[in-house]
PDB file of C-alpha atoms in Angstrom:
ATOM      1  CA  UNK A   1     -13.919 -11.132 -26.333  1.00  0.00           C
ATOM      2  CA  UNK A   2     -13.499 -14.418 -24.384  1.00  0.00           C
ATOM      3  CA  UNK A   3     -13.697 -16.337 -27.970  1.00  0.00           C
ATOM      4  CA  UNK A   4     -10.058 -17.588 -28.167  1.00  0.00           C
ATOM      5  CA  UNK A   5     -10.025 -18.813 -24.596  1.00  0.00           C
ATOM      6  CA  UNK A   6     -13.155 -20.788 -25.028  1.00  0.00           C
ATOM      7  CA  UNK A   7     -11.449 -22.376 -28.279  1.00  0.00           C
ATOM      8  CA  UNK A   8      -8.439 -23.491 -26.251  1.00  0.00           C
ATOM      9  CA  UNK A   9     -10.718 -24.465 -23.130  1.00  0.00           C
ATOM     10  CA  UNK A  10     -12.877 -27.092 -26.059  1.00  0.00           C
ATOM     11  CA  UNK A  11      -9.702 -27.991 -27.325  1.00  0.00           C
ATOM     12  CA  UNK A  12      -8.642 -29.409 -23.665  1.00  0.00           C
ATOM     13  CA  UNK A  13      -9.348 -33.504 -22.894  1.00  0.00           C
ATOM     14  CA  UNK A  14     -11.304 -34.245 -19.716  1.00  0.00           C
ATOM     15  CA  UNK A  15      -8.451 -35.589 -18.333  1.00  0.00           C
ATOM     16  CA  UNK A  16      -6.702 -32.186 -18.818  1.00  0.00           C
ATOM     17  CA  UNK A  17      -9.411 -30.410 -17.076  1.00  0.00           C
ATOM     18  CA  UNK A  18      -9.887 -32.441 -14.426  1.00  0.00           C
ATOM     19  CA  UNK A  19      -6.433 -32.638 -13.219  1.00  0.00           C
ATOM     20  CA  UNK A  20      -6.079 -28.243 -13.982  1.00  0.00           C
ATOM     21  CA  UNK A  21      -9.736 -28.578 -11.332  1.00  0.00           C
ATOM     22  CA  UNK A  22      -7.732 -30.891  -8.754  1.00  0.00           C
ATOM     23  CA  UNK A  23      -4.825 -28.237  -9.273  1.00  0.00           C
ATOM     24  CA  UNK A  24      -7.504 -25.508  -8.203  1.00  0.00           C
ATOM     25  CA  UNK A  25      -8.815 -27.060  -5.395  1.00  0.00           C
ATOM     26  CA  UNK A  26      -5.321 -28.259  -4.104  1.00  0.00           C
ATOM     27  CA  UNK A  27      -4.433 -24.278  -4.018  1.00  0.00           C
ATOM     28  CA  UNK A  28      -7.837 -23.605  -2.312  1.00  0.00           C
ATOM     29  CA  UNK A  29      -7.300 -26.073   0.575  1.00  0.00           C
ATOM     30  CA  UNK A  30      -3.404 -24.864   0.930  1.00  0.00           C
ATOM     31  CA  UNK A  31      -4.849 -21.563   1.720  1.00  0.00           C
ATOM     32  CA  UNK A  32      -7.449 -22.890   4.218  1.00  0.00           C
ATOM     33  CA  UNK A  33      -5.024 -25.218   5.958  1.00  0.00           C
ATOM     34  CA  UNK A  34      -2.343 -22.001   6.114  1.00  0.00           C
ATOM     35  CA  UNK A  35      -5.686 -19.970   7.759  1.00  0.00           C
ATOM     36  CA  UNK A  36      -6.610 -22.737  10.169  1.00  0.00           C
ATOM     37  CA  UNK A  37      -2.751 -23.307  11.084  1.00  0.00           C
ATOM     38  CA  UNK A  38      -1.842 -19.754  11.738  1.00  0.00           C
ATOM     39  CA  UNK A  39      -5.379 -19.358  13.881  1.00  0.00           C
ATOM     40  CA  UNK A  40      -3.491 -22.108  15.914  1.00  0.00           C
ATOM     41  CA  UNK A  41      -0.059 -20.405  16.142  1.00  0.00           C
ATOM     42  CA  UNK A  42      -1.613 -17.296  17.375  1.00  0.00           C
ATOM     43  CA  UNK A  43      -4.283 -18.970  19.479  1.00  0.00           C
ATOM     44  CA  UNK A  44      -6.797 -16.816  17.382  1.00  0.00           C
ATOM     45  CA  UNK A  45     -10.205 -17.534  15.855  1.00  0.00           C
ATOM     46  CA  UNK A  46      -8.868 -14.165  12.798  1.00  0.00           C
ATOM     47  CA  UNK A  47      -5.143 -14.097  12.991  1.00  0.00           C
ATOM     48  CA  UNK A  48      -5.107 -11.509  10.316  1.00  0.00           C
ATOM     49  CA  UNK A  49      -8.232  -8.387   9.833  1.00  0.00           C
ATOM     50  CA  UNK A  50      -8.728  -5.358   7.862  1.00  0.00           C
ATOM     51  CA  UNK A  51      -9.966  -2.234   9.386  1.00  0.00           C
ATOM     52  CA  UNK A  52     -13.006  -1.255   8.136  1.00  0.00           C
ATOM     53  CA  UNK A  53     -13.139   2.216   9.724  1.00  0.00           C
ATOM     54  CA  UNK A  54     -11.873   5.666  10.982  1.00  0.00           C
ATOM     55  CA  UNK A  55     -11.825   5.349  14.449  1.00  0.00           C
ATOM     56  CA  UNK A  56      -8.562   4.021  15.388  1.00  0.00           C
ATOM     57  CA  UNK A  57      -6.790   7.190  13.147  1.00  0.00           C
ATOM     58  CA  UNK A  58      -3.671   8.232  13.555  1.00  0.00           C
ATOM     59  CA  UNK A  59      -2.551   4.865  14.554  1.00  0.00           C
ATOM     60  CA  UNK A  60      -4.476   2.624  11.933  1.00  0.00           C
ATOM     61  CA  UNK A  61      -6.379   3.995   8.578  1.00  0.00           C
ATOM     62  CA  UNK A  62      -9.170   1.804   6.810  1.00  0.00           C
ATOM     63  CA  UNK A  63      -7.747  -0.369   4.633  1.00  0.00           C
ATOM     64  CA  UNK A  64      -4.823  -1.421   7.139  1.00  0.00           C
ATOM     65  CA  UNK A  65      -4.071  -4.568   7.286  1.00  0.00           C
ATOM     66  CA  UNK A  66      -3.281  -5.938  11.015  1.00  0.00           C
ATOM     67  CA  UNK A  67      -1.619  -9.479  12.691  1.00  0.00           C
ATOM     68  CA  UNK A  68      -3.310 -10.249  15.679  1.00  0.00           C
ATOM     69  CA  UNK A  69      -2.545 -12.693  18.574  1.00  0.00           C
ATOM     70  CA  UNK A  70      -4.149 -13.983  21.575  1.00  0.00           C
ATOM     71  CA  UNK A  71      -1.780 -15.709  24.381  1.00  0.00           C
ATOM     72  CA  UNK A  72      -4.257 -17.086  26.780  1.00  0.00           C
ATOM     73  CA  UNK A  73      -1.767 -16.461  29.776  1.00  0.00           C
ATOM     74  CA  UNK A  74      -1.154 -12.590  29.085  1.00  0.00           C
ATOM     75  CA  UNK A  75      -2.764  -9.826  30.651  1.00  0.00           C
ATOM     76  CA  UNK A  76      -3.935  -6.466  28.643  1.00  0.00           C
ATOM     77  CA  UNK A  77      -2.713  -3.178  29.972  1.00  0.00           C
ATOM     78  CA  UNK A  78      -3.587   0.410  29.270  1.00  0.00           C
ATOM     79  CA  UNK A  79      -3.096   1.390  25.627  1.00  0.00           C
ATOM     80  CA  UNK A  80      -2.955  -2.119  23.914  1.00  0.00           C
ATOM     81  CA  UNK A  81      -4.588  -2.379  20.813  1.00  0.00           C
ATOM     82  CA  UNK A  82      -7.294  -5.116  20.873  1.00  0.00           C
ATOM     83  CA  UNK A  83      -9.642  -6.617  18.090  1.00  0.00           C
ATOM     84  CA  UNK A  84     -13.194  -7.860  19.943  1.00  0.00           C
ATOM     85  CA  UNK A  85     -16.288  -9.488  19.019  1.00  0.00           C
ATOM     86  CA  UNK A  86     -19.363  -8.890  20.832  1.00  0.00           C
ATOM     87  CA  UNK A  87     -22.273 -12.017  20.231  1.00  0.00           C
ATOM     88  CA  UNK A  88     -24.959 -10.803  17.886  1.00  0.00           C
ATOM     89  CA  UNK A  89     -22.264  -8.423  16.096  1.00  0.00           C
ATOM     90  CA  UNK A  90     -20.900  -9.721  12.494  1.00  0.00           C
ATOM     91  CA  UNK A  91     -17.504  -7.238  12.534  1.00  0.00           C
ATOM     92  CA  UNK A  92     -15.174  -7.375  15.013  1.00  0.00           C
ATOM     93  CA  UNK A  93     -13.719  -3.677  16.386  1.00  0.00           C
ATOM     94  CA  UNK A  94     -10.218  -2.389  16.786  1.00  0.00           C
ATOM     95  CA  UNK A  95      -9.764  -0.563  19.529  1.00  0.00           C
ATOM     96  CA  UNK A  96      -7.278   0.453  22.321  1.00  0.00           C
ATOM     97  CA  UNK A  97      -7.911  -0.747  25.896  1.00  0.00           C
ATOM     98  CA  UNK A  98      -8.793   2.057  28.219  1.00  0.00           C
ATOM     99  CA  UNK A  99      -9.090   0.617  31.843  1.00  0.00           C
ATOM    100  CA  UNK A 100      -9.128  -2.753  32.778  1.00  0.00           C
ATOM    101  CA  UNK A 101     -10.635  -4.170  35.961  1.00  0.00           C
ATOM    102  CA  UNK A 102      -9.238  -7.158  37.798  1.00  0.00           C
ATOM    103  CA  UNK A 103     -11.459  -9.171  39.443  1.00  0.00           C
ATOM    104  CA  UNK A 104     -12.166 -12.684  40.742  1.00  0.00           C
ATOM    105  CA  UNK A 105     -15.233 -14.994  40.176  1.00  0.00           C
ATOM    106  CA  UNK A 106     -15.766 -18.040  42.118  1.00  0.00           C
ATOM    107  CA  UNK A 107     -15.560 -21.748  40.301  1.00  0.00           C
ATOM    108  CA  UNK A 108     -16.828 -24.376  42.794  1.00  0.00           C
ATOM    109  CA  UNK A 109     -14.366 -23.635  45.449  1.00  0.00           C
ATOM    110  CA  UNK A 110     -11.812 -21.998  43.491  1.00  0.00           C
ATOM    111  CA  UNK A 111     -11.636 -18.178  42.712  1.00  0.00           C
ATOM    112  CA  UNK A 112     -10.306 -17.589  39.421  1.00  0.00           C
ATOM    113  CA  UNK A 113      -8.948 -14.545  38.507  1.00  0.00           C
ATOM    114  CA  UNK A 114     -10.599 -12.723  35.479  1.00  0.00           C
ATOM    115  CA  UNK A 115      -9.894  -9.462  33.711  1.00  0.00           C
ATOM    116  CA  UNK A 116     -12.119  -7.024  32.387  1.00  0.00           C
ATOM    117  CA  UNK A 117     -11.439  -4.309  29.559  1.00  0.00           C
ATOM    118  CA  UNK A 118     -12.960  -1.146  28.605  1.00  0.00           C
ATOM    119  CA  UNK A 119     -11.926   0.315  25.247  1.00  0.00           C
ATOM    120  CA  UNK A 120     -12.223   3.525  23.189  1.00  0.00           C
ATOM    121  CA  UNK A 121     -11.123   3.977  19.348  1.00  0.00           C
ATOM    122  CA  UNK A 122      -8.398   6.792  19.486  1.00  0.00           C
ATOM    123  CA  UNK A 123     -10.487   9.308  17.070  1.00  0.00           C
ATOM    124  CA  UNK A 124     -13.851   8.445  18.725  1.00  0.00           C
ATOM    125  CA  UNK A 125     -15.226  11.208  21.443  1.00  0.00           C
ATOM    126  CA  UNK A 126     -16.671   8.259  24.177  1.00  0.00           C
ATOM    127  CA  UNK A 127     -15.410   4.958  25.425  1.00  0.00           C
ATOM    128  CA  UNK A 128     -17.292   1.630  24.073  1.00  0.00           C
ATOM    129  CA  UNK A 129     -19.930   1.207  26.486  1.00  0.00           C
ATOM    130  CA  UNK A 130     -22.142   1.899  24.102  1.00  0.00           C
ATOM    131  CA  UNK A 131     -21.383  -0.432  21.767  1.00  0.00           C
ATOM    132  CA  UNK A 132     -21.406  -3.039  24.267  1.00  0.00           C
ATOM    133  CA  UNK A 133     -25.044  -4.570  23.673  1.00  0.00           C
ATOM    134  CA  UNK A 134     -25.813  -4.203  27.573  1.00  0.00           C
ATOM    135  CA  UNK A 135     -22.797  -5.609  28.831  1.00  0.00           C
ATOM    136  CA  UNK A 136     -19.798  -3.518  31.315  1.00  0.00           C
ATOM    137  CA  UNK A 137     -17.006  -4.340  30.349  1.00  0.00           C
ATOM    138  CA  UNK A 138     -15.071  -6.226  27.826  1.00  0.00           C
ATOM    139  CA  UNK A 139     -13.862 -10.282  29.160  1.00  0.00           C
ATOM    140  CA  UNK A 140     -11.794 -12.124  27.555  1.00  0.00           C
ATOM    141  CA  UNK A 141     -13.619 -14.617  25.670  1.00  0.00           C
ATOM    142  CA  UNK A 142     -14.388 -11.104  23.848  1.00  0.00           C
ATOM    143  CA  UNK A 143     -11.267 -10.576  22.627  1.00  0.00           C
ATOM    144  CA  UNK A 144     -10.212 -12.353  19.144  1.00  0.00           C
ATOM    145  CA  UNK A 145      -5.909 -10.634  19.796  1.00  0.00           C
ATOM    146  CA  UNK A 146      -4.076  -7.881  20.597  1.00  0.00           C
ATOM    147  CA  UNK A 147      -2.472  -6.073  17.582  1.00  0.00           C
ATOM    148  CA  UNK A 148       1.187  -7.163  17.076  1.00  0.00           C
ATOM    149  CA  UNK A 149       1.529  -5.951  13.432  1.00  0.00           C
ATOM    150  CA  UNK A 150       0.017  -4.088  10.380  1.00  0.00           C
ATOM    151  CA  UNK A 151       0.246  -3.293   6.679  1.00  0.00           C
ATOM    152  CA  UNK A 152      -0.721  -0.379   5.414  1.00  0.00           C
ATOM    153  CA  UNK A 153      -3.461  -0.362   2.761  1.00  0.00           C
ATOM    154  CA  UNK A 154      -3.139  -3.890   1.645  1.00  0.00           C
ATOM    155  CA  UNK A 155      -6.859  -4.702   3.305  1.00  0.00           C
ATOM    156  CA  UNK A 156      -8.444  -2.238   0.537  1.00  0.00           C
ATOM    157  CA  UNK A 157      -8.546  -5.034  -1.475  1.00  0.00           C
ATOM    158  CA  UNK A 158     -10.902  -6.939   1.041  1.00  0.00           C
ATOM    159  CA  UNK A 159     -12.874  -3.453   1.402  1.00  0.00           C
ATOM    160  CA  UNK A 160     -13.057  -3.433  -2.482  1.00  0.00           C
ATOM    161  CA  UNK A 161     -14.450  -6.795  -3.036  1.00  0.00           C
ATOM    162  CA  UNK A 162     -16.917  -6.409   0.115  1.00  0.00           C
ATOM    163  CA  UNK A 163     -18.120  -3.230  -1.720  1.00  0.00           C
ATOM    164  CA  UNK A 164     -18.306  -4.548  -4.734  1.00  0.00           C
ATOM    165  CA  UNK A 165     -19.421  -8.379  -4.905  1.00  0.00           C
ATOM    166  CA  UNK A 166     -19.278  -8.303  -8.462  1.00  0.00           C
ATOM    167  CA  UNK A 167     -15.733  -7.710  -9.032  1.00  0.00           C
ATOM    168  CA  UNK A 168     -15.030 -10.339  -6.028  1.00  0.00           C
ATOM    169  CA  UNK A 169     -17.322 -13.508  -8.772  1.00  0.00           C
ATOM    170  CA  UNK A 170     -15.234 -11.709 -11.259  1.00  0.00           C
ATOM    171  CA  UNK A 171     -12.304 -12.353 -10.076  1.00  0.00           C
ATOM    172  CA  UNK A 172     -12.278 -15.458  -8.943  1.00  0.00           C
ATOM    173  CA  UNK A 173     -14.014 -16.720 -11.783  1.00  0.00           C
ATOM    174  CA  UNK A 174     -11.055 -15.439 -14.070  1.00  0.00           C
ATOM    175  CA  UNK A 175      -8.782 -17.077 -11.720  1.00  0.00           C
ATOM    176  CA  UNK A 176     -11.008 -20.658 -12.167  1.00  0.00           C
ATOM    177  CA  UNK A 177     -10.792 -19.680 -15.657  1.00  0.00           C
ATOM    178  CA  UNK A 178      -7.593 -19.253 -15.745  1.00  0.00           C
ATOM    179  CA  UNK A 179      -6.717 -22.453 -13.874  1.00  0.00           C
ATOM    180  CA  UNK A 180      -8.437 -24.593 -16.026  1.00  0.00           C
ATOM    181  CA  UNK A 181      -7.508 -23.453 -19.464  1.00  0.00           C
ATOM    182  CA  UNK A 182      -3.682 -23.087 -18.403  1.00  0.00           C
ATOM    183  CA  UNK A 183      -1.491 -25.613 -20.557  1.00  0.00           C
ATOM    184  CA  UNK A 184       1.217 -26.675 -17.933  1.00  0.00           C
TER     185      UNK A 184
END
């Protein structure tokens, strides 16, 4: 099956191989420096997340793909979308604030305004509390950005290779493949 390529990939000097690797890894740190530098733009730790689930329908379907940011000088109002991240939780949630709370805490001798959120998906019955993990309400060092964008569908290809680990070694092992045995 893989007979021919192997044939061409023996035929190959080191040299050849190592610079087609360098090529590889060049591409792999583009894409991390592109991650890092829109995290920056968008002052957010995920600029970009897939839903995973139903609960936001009709606004968002699993597999959506959304563009998040997270001004640190903006409020949230009533029926923004926001992504969270509660400690101890792996997957951040996608859901639309509720209420929020104003409120001031006290810093030395300053008082320092701080907002809290409460949010609900928009096809779930009950607001978040719940998923909360013993905490009130939402505060902003919860909040990885408020949805500014989406793509349909295009995050099924996350979903897929989540799913499926296999076909995520497969495919980037035919991409490494492909990399190194290309002739340009």
């Amino acid at each position: 099956m893989f007979s021919e390529e192997l044939k061409a990939f023996r035929r190959l000097g080191l040299r050849h191989v190592l610079l087609q690797a360098l090529n590889f890894a060049s591409v792999i740190a583009s894409g991390l420096m592109i991650w890092k530098g829109l995290g920056l733009v968008t002052n957010s730790e995920s600029p970009i997340v897939v839903v995973l689930s139903g609960s936001m329908e009709p606004a968002f379907y699993r597999g959506d793909l959304l563009f998040l940011t997270n001004p640190s000088s903006e409020k949230y109002h009533n029926g923004d979308i926001t992504v969270y991240k509660i400690p101890g939780a792996d997957i951040p949630i996608v859901h639309r604030v509720l209420e929020t709370h104003d409120a001031k805490t006290r810093t030395g001798d300053q008082s320092v305004p701080k907002q809290r959120l409460l949010t609900k998906g928009d096809n779930n019955e009950v607001n978040d509390i719940e998923l909360y993990r013993g905490l009130e309400y939402l505060e902003r060092k919860h909040i990885v950005g408020k949805v500014r964008g989406f793509l349909p569908y295009i995050g099924y290809v996350t979903i897929a290779m989540n799913d499926f680990p296999q076909l995520k070694y497969a495919l980037l092992g035919g991409l490494g493949l492909l990399a190194l045995i290309q002739r340009e």
